[in-house]
XYZ file of C-alpha atoms in Angstrom:
385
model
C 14.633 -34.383 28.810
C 15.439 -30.858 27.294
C 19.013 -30.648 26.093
C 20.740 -27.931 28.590
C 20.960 -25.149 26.221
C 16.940 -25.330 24.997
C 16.018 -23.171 27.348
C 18.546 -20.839 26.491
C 16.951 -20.540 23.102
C 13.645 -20.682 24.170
C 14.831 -17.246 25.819
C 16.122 -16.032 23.013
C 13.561 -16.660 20.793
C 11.014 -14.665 23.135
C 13.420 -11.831 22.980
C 13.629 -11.806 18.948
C 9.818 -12.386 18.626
C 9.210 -9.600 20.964
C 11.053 -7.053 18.756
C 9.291 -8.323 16.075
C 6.137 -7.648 17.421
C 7.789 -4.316 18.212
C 8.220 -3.634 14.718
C 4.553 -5.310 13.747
C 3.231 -2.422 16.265
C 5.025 0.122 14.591
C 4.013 -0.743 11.147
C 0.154 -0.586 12.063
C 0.904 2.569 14.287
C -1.839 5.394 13.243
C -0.726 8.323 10.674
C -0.669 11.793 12.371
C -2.819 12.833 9.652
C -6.037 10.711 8.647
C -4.724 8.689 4.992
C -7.025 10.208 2.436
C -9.281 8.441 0.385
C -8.765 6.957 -2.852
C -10.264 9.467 -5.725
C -11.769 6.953 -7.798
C -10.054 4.314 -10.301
C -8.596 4.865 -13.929
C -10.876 5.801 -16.851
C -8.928 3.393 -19.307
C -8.744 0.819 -16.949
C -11.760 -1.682 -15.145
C -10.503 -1.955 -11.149
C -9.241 -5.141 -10.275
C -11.088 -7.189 -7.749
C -8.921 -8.827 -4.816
C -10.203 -11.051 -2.100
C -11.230 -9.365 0.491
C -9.025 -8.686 3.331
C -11.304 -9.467 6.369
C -11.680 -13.242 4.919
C -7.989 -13.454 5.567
C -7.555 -11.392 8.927
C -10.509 -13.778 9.816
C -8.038 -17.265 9.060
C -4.978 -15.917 10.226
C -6.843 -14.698 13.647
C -8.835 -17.903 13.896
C -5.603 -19.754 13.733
C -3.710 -17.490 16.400
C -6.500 -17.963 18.306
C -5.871 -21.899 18.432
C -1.675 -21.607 18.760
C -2.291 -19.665 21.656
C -4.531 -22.201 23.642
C -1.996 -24.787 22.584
C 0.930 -22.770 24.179
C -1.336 -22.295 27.204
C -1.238 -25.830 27.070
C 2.228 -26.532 27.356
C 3.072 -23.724 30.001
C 0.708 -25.474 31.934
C 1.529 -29.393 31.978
C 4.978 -30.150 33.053
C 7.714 -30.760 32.088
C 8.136 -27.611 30.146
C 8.994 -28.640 26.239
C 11.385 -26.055 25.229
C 11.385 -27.467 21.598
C 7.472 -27.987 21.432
C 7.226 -24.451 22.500
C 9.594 -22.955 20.351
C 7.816 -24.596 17.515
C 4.615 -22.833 18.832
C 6.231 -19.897 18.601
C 7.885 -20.008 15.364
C 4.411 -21.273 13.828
C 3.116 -17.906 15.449
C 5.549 -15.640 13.738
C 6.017 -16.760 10.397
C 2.325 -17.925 10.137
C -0.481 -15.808 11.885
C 0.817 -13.269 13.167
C 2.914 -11.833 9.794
C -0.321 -12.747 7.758
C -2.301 -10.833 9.444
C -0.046 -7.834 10.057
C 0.745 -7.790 6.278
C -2.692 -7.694 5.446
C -3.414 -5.193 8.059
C -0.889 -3.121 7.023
C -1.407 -3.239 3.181
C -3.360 -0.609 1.281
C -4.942 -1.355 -2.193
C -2.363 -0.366 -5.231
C -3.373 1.807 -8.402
C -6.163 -0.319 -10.281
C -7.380 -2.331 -7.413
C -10.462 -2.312 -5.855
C -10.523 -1.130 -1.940
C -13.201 -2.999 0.105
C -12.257 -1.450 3.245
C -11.560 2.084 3.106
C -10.124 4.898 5.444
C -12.372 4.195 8.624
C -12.533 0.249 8.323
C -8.998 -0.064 7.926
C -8.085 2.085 10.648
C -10.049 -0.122 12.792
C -8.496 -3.262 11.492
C -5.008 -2.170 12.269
C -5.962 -0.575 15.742
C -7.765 -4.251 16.844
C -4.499 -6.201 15.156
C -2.470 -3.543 17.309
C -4.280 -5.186 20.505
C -3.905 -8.796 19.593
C -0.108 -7.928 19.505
C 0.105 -6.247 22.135
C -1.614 -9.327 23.996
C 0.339 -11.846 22.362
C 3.566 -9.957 23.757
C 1.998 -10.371 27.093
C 1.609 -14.069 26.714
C 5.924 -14.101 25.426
C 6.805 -12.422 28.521
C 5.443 -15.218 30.468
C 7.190 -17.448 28.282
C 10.219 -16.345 29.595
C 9.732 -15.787 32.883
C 8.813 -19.652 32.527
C 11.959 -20.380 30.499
C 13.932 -18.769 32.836
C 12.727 -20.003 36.006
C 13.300 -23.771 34.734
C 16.577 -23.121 33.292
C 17.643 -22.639 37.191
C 15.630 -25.880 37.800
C 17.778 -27.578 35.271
C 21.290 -26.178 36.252
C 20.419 -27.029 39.983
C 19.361 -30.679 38.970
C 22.423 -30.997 37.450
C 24.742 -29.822 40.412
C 22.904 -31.069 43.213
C 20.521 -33.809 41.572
C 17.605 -32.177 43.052
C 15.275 -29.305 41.008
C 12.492 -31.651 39.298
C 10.257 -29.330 37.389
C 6.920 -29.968 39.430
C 5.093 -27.599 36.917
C 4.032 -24.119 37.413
C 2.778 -22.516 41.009
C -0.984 -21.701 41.060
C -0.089 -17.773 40.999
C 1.813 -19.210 37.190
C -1.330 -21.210 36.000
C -3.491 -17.699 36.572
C -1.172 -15.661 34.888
C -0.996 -17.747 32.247
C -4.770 -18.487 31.895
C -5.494 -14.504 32.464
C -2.597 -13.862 29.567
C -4.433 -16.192 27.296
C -7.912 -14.888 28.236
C -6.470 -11.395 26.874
C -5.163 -12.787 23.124
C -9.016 -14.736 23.056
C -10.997 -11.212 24.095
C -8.766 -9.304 21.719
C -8.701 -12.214 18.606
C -12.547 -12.811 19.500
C -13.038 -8.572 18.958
C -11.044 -8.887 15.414
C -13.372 -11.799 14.969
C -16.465 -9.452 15.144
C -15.100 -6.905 13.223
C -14.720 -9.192 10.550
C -18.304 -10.787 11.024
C -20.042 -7.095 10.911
C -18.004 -6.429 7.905
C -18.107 -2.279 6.777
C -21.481 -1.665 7.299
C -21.372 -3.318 10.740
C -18.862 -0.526 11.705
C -20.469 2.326 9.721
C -23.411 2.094 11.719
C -21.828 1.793 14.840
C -20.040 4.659 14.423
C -22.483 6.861 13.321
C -24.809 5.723 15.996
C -22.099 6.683 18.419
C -21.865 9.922 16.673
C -25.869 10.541 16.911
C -25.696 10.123 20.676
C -22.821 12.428 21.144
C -24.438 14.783 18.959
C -27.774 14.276 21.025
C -26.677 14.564 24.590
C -25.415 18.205 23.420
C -28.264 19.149 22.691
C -29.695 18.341 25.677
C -26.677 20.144 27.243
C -27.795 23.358 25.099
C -31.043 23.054 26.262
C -30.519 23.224 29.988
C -27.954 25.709 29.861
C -30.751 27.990 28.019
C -33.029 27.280 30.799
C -30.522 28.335 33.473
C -30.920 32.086 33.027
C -29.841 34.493 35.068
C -31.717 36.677 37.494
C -30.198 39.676 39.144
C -33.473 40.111 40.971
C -32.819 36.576 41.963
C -32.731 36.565 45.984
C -29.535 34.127 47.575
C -30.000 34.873 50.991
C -31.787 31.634 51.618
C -31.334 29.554 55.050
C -29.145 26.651 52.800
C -26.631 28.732 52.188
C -23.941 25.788 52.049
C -21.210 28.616 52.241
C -20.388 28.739 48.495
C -23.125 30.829 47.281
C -21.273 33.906 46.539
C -18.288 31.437 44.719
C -21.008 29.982 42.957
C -22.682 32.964 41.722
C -18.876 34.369 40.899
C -18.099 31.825 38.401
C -21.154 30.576 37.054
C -22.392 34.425 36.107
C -20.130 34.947 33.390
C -21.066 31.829 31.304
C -25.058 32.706 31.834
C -27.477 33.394 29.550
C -28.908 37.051 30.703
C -32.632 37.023 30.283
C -32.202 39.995 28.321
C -30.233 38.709 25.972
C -32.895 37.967 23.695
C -30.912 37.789 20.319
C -28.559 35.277 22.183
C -31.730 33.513 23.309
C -32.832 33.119 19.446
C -29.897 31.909 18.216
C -30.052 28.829 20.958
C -33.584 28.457 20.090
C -32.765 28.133 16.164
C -29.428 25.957 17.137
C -31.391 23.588 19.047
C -34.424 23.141 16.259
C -31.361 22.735 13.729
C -29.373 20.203 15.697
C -32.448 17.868 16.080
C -33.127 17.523 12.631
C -29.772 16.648 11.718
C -30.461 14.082 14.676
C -33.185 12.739 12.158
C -30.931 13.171 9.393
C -28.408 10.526 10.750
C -31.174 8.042 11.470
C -32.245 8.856 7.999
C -29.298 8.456 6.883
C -28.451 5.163 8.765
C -31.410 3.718 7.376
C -31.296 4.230 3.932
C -27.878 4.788 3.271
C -25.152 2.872 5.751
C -27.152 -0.071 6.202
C -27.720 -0.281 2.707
C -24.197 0.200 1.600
C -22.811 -2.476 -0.940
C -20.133 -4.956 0.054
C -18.488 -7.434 -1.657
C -20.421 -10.323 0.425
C -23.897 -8.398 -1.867
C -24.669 -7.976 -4.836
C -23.639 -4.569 -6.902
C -26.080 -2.299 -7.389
C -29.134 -3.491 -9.603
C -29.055 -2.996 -13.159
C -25.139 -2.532 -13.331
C -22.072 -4.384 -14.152
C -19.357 -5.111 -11.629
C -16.377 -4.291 -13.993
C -18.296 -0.830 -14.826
C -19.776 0.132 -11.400
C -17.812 3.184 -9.586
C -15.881 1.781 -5.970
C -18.397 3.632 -3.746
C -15.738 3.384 -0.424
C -14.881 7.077 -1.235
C -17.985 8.343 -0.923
C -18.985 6.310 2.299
C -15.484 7.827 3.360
C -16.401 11.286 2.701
C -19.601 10.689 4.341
C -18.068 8.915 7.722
C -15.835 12.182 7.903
C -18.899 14.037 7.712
C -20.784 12.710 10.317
C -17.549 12.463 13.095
C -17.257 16.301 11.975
C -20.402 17.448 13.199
C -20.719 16.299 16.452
C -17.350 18.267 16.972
C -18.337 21.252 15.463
C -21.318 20.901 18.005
C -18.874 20.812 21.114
C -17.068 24.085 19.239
C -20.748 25.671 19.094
C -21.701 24.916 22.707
C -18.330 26.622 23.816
C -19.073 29.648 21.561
C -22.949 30.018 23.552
C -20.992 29.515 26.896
C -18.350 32.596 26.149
C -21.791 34.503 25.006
C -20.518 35.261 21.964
C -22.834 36.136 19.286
C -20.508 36.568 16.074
C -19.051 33.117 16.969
C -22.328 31.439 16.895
C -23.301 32.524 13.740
C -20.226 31.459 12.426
C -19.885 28.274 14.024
C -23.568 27.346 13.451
C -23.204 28.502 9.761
C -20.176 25.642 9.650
C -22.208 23.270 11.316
C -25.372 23.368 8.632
C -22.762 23.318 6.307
C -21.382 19.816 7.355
C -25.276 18.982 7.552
C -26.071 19.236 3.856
C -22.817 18.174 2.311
C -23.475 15.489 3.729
C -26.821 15.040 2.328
C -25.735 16.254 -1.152
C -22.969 13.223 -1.179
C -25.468 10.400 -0.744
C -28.541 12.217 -2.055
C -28.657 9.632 -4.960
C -28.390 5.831 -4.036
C -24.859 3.953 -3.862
C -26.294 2.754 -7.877
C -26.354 6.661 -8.660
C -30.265 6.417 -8.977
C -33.000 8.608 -7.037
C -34.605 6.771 -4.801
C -37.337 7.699 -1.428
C -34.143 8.654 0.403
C -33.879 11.158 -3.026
C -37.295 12.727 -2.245
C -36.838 12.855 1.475
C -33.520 14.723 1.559
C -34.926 17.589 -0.614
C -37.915 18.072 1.905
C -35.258 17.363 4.910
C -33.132 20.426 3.320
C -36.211 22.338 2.774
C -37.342 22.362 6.655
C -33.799 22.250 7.728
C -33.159 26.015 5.609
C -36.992 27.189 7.224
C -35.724 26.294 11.293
């Protein structure tokens, strides 16, 4: 039987662990301004290899993965354990969870070797972020649970009567839903790990293509709707917005006359598709070919003497999320018909394009390769659109 005060604790411990977790959250809480990337180690000095990081956010989430169906365990069979479960809890804290916050949260120091970089460690801390923020769920149960049976125990002990019976189906669901959260968000950490950098570099740039894609598209039909004064509206399905219609779709039209507005959508649109093939290209031949720690360095080099090439895939990733948002900036300039701005922003756009290509035109070994040859005729087409 639980001493009269466990429960007490048990309550107090959830209340301590949850401002830990507070602080955890905080620690791992995104910069206003994107971290820049490391520029490359010291001259006089070979970088230092560490393990690397997703190998331990792996263990540490693995085992929080297993604590937490254990504590499902005991919230579920009666008579609630106050000591078991505060064990369970302490084994949480001091175990998984700070592991894997304090690798989260670390950054590589001056002569070591990053094998994450900006964009994979962003996405480390935001998935950590959700497994905390799920695991905080699961300690306000706790509680509630501690609570309610501390009222059992003081009434057992004043009237004899308030045998814990275990929890109320509407309990077991809340705490079977609460652990189904920490196992969806420990299981997407889990994959994270398993696709390693390239696994998320691809993703992302993937994403990026389709974004960059469907605006296109968007381009295209809003070239096609031209407008026709001659056009006649008196029709019989007049719905009774025709005149609201024509009000506030005229001004974002593309007049028929407008025939230098007309060739500057027609070059945009020939531009943005090849740098659609210039991201597949690119995914091809460059992300999924990017070298981890799990492969090999590049052939014919030395690992103490190869250059870290996480910057450049940084440089690149920034790149490629640029575009597609200089692409929303260009369709807005076409909408407000504005010539000067198109150039402009379709001048900034190419300009993303090719730096891009120019940072990866040689292979992650610094050698040419038939990505090498292919990005000189890509640039050559791209310049002739």
């Amino acid at each position: 039987m639980a001493k009269p005060n466990d429960f007490g604790t048990l309550i107090d411990l959830t209340k301590t662990t949850q401002a830990l977790i507070s602080h955890f959250q905080s620690s791992l809480a995104p910069s206003t301004t994107a971290p820049a990337p490391p520029q490359g180690e010291s001259s006089s000095a070979s970088p230092v290899d560490v393990p690397n990081p997703l190998d331990a956010i792996r263990a540490t989430t693995t085992l929080l993965r297993s604590h937490t169906t254990t504590l499902s365990l005991l919230l579920l069979t009666p008579p609630l354990t106050p000591s078991a479960i505060i064990k369970k809890i302490g084994d949480v804290s001091s175990g998984a969870l700070s592991g894997m916050v304090a690798v989260a949260a670390s950054a590589p120091q001056p002569g070591q070797r990053d094998e994450l970089g900006t964009w994979m460690r962003a996405e480390v801390r935001a998935r950590v972020r959700r497994v905390l923020v799920a695991w905080g769920d699961v300690l306000v149960l706790v509680r509630l649970f501690a609570e309610r049976r501390e009222v059992l125990q003081k009434n057992k002990h004043a009237t004899s009567k308030g045998k814990d019976e275990g929890p109320t189906e509407d309990e077991k669901q809340d705490v079977l839903a609460a652990t189904g959260v920490v196992w969806e968000a420990s299981d997407a950490l889990l994959q994270l790990c398993a696709d390693g950098v390239v696994g998320l570099v691809v993703k992302k740039a993937e994403e990026w293509r389709a974004t960059l894609m469907d605006a296109v598209e968007e381009l295209k039909e809003w070239g096609e709707d031209v407008e026709d004064d001659n056009e006649d509206n008196s029709g019989e399905d007049d719905d009774g917005f025709a005149d609201e219609d024509d009000l506030f779709g005229a001004e974002n039209k593309l007049g028929k006359d407008d025939t230098e507005l007309k060739a500057l959508l027609d070059t945009s649109v020939k531009k943005l598709k090849k740098i659609g093939m210039l991201y597949q290209a690119l995914i091809k031949r460059r992300l999924k070919t990017f070298p981890t720690s799990a492969t090999a360095t590049p052939t014919g080099t030395s690992n103490e003497s190869s250059p870290n090439p996480i910057p450049t895939l940084d440089q690149l990733m920034t790149l490629l999320k640029a575009i597609p948002d200089t692409v929303d900036e260009l369709a807005s300039t076409f909408y407000d018909l504005d010539d000067e701005e198109v150039r402009q922003t379709l001048d900034k756009c190419c300009g993303e394009a090719k730096s891009a290509v120019g940072l990866v035109k040689q292979s992650w070994g610094g050698k040419d390769d038939e990505f090498t040859a292919w990005s000189g005729k890509w640039v050559d087409a791209f310049d002739a659109a």
